[in-house]
PDB file of C-alpha atoms in Angstrom:
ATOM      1  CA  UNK Z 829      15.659 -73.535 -91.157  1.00 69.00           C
ATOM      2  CA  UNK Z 830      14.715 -70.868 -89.044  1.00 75.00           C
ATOM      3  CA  UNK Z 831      14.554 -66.989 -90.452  1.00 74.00           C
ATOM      4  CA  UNK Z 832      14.048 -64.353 -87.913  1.00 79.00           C
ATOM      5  CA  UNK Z 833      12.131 -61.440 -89.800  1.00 77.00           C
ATOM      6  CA  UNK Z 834      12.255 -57.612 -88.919  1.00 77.00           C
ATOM      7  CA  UNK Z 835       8.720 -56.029 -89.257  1.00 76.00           C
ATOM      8  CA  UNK Z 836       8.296 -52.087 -88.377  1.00 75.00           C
ATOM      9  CA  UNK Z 837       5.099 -51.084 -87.755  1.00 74.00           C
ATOM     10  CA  UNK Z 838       3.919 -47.357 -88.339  1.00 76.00           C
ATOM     11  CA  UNK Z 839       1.912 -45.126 -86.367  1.00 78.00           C
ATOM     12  CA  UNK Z 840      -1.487 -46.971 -86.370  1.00 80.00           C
ATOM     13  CA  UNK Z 841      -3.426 -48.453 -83.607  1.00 79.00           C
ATOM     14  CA  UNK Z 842      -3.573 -51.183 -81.075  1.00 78.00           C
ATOM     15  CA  UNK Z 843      -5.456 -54.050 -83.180  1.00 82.00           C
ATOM     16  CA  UNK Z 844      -4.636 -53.614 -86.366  1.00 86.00           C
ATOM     17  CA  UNK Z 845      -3.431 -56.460 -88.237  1.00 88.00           C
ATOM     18  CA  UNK Z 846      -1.509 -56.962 -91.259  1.00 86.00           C
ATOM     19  CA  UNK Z 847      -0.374 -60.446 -93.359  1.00 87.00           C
ATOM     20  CA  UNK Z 848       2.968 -61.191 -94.361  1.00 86.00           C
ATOM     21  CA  UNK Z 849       3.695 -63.803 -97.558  1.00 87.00           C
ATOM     22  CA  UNK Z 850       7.050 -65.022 -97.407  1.00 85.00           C
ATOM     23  CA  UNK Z 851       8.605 -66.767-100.571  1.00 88.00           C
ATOM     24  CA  UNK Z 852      10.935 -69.340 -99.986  1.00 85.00           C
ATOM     25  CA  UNK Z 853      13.008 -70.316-103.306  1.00 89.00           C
ATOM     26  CA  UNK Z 854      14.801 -73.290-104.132  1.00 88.00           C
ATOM     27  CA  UNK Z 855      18.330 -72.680-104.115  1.00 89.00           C
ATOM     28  CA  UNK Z 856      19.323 -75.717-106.254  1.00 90.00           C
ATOM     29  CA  UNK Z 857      16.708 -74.580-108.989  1.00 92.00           C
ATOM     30  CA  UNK Z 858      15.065 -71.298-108.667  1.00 90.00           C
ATOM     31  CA  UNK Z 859      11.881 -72.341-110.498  1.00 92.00           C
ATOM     32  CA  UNK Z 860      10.741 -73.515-107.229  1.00 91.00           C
ATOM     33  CA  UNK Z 861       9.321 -71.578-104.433  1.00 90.00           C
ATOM     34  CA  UNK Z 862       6.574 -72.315-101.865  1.00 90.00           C
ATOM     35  CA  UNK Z 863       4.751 -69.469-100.220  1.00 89.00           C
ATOM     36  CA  UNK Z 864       4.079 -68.972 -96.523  1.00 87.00           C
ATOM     37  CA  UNK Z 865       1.762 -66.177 -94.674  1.00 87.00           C
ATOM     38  CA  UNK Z 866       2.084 -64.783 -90.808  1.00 84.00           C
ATOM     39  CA  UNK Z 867      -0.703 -63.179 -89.463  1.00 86.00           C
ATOM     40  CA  UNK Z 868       0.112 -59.971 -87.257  1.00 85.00           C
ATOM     41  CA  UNK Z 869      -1.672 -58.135 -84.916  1.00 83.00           C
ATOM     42  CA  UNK Z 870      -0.221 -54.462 -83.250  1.00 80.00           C
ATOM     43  CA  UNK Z 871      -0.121 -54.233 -79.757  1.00 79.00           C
ATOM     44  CA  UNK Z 872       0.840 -51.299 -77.938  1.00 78.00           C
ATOM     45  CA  UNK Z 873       1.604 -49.770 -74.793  1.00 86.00           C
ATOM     46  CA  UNK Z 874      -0.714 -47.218 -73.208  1.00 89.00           C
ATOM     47  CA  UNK Z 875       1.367 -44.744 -71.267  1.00 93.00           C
ATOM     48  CA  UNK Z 876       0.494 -42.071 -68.755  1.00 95.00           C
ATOM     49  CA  UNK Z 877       2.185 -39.645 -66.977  1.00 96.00           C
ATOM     50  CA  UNK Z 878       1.820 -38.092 -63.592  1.00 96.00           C
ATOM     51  CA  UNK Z 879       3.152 -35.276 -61.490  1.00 96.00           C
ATOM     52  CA  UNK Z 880       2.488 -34.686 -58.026  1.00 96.00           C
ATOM     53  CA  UNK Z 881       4.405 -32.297 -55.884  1.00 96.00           C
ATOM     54  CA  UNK Z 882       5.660 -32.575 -52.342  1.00 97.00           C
ATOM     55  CA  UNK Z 883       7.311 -31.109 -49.645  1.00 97.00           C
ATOM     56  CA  UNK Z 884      10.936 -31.554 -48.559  1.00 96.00           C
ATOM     57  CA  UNK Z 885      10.014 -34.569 -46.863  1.00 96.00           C
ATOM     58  CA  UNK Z 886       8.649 -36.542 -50.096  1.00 96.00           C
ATOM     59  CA  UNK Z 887       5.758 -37.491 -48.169  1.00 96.00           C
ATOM     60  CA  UNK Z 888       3.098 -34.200 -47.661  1.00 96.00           C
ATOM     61  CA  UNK Z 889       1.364 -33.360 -50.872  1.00 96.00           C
ATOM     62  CA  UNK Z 890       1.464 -29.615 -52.118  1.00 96.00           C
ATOM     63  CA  UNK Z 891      -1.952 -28.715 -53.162  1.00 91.00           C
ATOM     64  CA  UNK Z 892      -1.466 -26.589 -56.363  1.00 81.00           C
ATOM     65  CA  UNK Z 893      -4.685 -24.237 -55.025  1.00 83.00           C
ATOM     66  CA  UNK Z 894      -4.579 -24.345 -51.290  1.00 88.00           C
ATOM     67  CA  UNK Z 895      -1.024 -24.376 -50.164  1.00 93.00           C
ATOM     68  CA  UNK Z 896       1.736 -22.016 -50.268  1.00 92.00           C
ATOM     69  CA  UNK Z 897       5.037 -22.323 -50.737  1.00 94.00           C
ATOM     70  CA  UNK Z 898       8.201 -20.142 -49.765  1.00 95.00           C
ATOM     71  CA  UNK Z 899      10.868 -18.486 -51.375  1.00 97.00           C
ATOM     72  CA  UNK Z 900      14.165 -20.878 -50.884  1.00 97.00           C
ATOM     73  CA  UNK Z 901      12.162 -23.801 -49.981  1.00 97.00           C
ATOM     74  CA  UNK Z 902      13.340 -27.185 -51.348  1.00 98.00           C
ATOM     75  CA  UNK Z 903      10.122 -28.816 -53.023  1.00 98.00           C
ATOM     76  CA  UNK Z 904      10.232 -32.276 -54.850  1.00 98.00           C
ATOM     77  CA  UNK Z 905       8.424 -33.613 -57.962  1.00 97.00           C
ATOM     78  CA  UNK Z 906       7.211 -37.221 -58.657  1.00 98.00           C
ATOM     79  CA  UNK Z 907       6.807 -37.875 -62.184  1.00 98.00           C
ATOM     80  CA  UNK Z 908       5.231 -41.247 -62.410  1.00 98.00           C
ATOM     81  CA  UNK Z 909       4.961 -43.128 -65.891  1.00 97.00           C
ATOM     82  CA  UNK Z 910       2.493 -46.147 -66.295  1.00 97.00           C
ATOM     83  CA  UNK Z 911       2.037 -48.532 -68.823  1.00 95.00           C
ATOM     84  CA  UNK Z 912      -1.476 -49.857 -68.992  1.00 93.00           C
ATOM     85  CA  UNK Z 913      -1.237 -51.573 -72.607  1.00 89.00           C
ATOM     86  CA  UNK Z 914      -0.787 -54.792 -73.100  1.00 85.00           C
ATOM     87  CA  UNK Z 915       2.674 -55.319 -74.242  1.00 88.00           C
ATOM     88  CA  UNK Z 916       5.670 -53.363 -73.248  1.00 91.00           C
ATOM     89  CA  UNK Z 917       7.308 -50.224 -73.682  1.00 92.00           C
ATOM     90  CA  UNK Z 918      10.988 -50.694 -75.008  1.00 89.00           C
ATOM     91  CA  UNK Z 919      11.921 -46.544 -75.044  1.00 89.00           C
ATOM     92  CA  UNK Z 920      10.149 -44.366 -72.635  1.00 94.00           C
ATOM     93  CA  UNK Z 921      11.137 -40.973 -72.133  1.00 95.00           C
ATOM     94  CA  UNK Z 922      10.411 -37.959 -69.709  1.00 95.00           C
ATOM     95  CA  UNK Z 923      10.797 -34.417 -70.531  1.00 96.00           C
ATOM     96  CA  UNK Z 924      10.002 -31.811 -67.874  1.00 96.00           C
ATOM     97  CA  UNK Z 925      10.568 -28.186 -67.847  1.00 96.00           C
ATOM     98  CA  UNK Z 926      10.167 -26.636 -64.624  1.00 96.00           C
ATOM     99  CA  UNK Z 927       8.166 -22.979 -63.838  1.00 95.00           C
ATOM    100  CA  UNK Z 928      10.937 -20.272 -64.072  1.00 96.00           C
ATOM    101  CA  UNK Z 929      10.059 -19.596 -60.005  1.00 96.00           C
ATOM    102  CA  UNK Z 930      12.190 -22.605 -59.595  1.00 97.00           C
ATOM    103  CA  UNK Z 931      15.743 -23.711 -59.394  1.00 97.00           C
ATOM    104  CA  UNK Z 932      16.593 -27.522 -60.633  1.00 98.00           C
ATOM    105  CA  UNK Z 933      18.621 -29.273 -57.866  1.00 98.00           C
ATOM    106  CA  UNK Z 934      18.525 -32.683 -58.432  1.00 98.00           C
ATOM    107  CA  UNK Z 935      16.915 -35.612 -59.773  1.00 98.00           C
ATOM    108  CA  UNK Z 936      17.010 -39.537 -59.388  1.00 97.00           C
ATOM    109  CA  UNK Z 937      14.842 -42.371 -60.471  1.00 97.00           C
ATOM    110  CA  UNK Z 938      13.107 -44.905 -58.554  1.00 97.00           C
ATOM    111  CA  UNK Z 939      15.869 -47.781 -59.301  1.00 95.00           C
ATOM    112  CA  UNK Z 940      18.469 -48.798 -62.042  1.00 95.00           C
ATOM    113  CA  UNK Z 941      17.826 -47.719 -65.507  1.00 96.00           C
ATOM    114  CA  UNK Z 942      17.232 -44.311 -65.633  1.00 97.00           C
ATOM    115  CA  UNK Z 943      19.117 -41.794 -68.079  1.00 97.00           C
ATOM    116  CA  UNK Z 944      18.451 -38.223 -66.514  1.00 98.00           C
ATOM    117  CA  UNK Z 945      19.930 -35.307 -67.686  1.00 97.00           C
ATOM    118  CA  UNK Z 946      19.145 -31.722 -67.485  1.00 96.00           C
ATOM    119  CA  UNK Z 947      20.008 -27.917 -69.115  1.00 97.00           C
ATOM    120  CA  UNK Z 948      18.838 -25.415 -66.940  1.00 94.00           C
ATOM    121  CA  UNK Z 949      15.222 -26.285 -65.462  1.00 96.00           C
ATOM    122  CA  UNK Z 950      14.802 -28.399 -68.337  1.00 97.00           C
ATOM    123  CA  UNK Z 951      14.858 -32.164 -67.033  1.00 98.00           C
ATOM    124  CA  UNK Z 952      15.116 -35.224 -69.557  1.00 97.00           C
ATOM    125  CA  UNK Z 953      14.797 -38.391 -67.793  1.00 98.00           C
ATOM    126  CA  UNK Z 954      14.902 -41.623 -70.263  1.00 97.00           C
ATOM    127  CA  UNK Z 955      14.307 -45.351 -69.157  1.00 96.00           C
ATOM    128  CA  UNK Z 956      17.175 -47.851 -70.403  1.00 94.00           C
ATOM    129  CA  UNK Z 957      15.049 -51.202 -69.985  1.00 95.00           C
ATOM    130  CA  UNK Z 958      12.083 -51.949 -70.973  1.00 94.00           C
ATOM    131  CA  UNK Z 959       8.375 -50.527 -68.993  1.00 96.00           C
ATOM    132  CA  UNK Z 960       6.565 -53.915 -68.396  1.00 95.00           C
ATOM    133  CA  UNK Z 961       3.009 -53.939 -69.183  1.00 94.00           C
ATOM    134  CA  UNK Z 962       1.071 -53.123 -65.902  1.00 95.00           C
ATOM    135  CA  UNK Z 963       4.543 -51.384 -64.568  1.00 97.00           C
ATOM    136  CA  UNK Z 964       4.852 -48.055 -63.193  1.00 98.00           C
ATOM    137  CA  UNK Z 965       7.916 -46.133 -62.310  1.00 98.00           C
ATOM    138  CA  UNK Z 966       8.913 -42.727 -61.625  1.00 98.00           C
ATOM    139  CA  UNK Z 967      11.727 -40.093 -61.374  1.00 98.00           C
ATOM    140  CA  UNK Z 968      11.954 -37.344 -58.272  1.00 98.00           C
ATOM    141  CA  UNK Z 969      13.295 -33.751 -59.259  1.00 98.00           C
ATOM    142  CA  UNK Z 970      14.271 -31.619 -56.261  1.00 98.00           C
ATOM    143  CA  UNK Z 971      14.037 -27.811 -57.426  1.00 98.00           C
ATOM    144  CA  UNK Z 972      14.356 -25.225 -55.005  1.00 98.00           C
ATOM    145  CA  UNK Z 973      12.153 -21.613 -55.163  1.00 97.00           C
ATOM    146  CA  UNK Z 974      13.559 -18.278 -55.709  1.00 96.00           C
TER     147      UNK Z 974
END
């Protein structure tokens, strides 16, 4: 018989390993069990986040220190997340709130399964399948400055 087991793992870190006994009892005569361990080791995701900003054209970086932008100018905003951890990432989610010297226009992800919302200049953008280990994907907002 097969018995699928549900195992939640707290907040500790990539490599820690617990040991599960499981009891199996007779059902014709209770007296008798038989035990059985499973070995576990956590893995985790490793997640990063980055935000670069670009011109109207999606293409030609905005450096933060050197270039200027204009008032009514459409800028957009690449929020990349990576996974670099070994296993996947079933929930990832994306908060951004924009600078108050901006007004939120739009915002799409890279492909299907994105979630994005927003209130205001506050984006939410939430990945509905999973972030493969080694995967990166990302979410454009297009904001506008006053």
């Amino acid at each position: 018989m097969n018995i699928d087991v549900v195992y939640s793992v707290g907040n500790v870190a990539a490599g820690t390993t617990d040991n599960i006994v499981l009891t199996a009892t007779s059902v014709g005569d209770n007296s008798k069990t038989d035990n059985g361990t499973a070995d576990l080791t956590v893995i985790r995701p490793a997640i990063t986040v980055a935000k670069a900003v670009y011109r109207n054209d999606q293409t030609t970086l905005i450096n933060n220190t050197t270039d200027r932008v204009l008032p009514n100018e459409t800028i957009w905003y690449k929020v990349s997340v990576t996974n670099g951890g070994a296993s996947g990432a079933a929930s990832v989610s994306i908060a951004d709130n924009l600078p108050a010297e901006l007004t939120f226009l739009s915002a799409s992800g890279d492909a299907a399964g994105w979630s994005i919302s927003n209130a205001g200049n506050n984006v939410t953008a939430n990945l509905t399948v999973a972030l493969a280990a080694g995967a990166t994907r990302f979410v454009w907002i297009q904001a506008q400055v006053k």
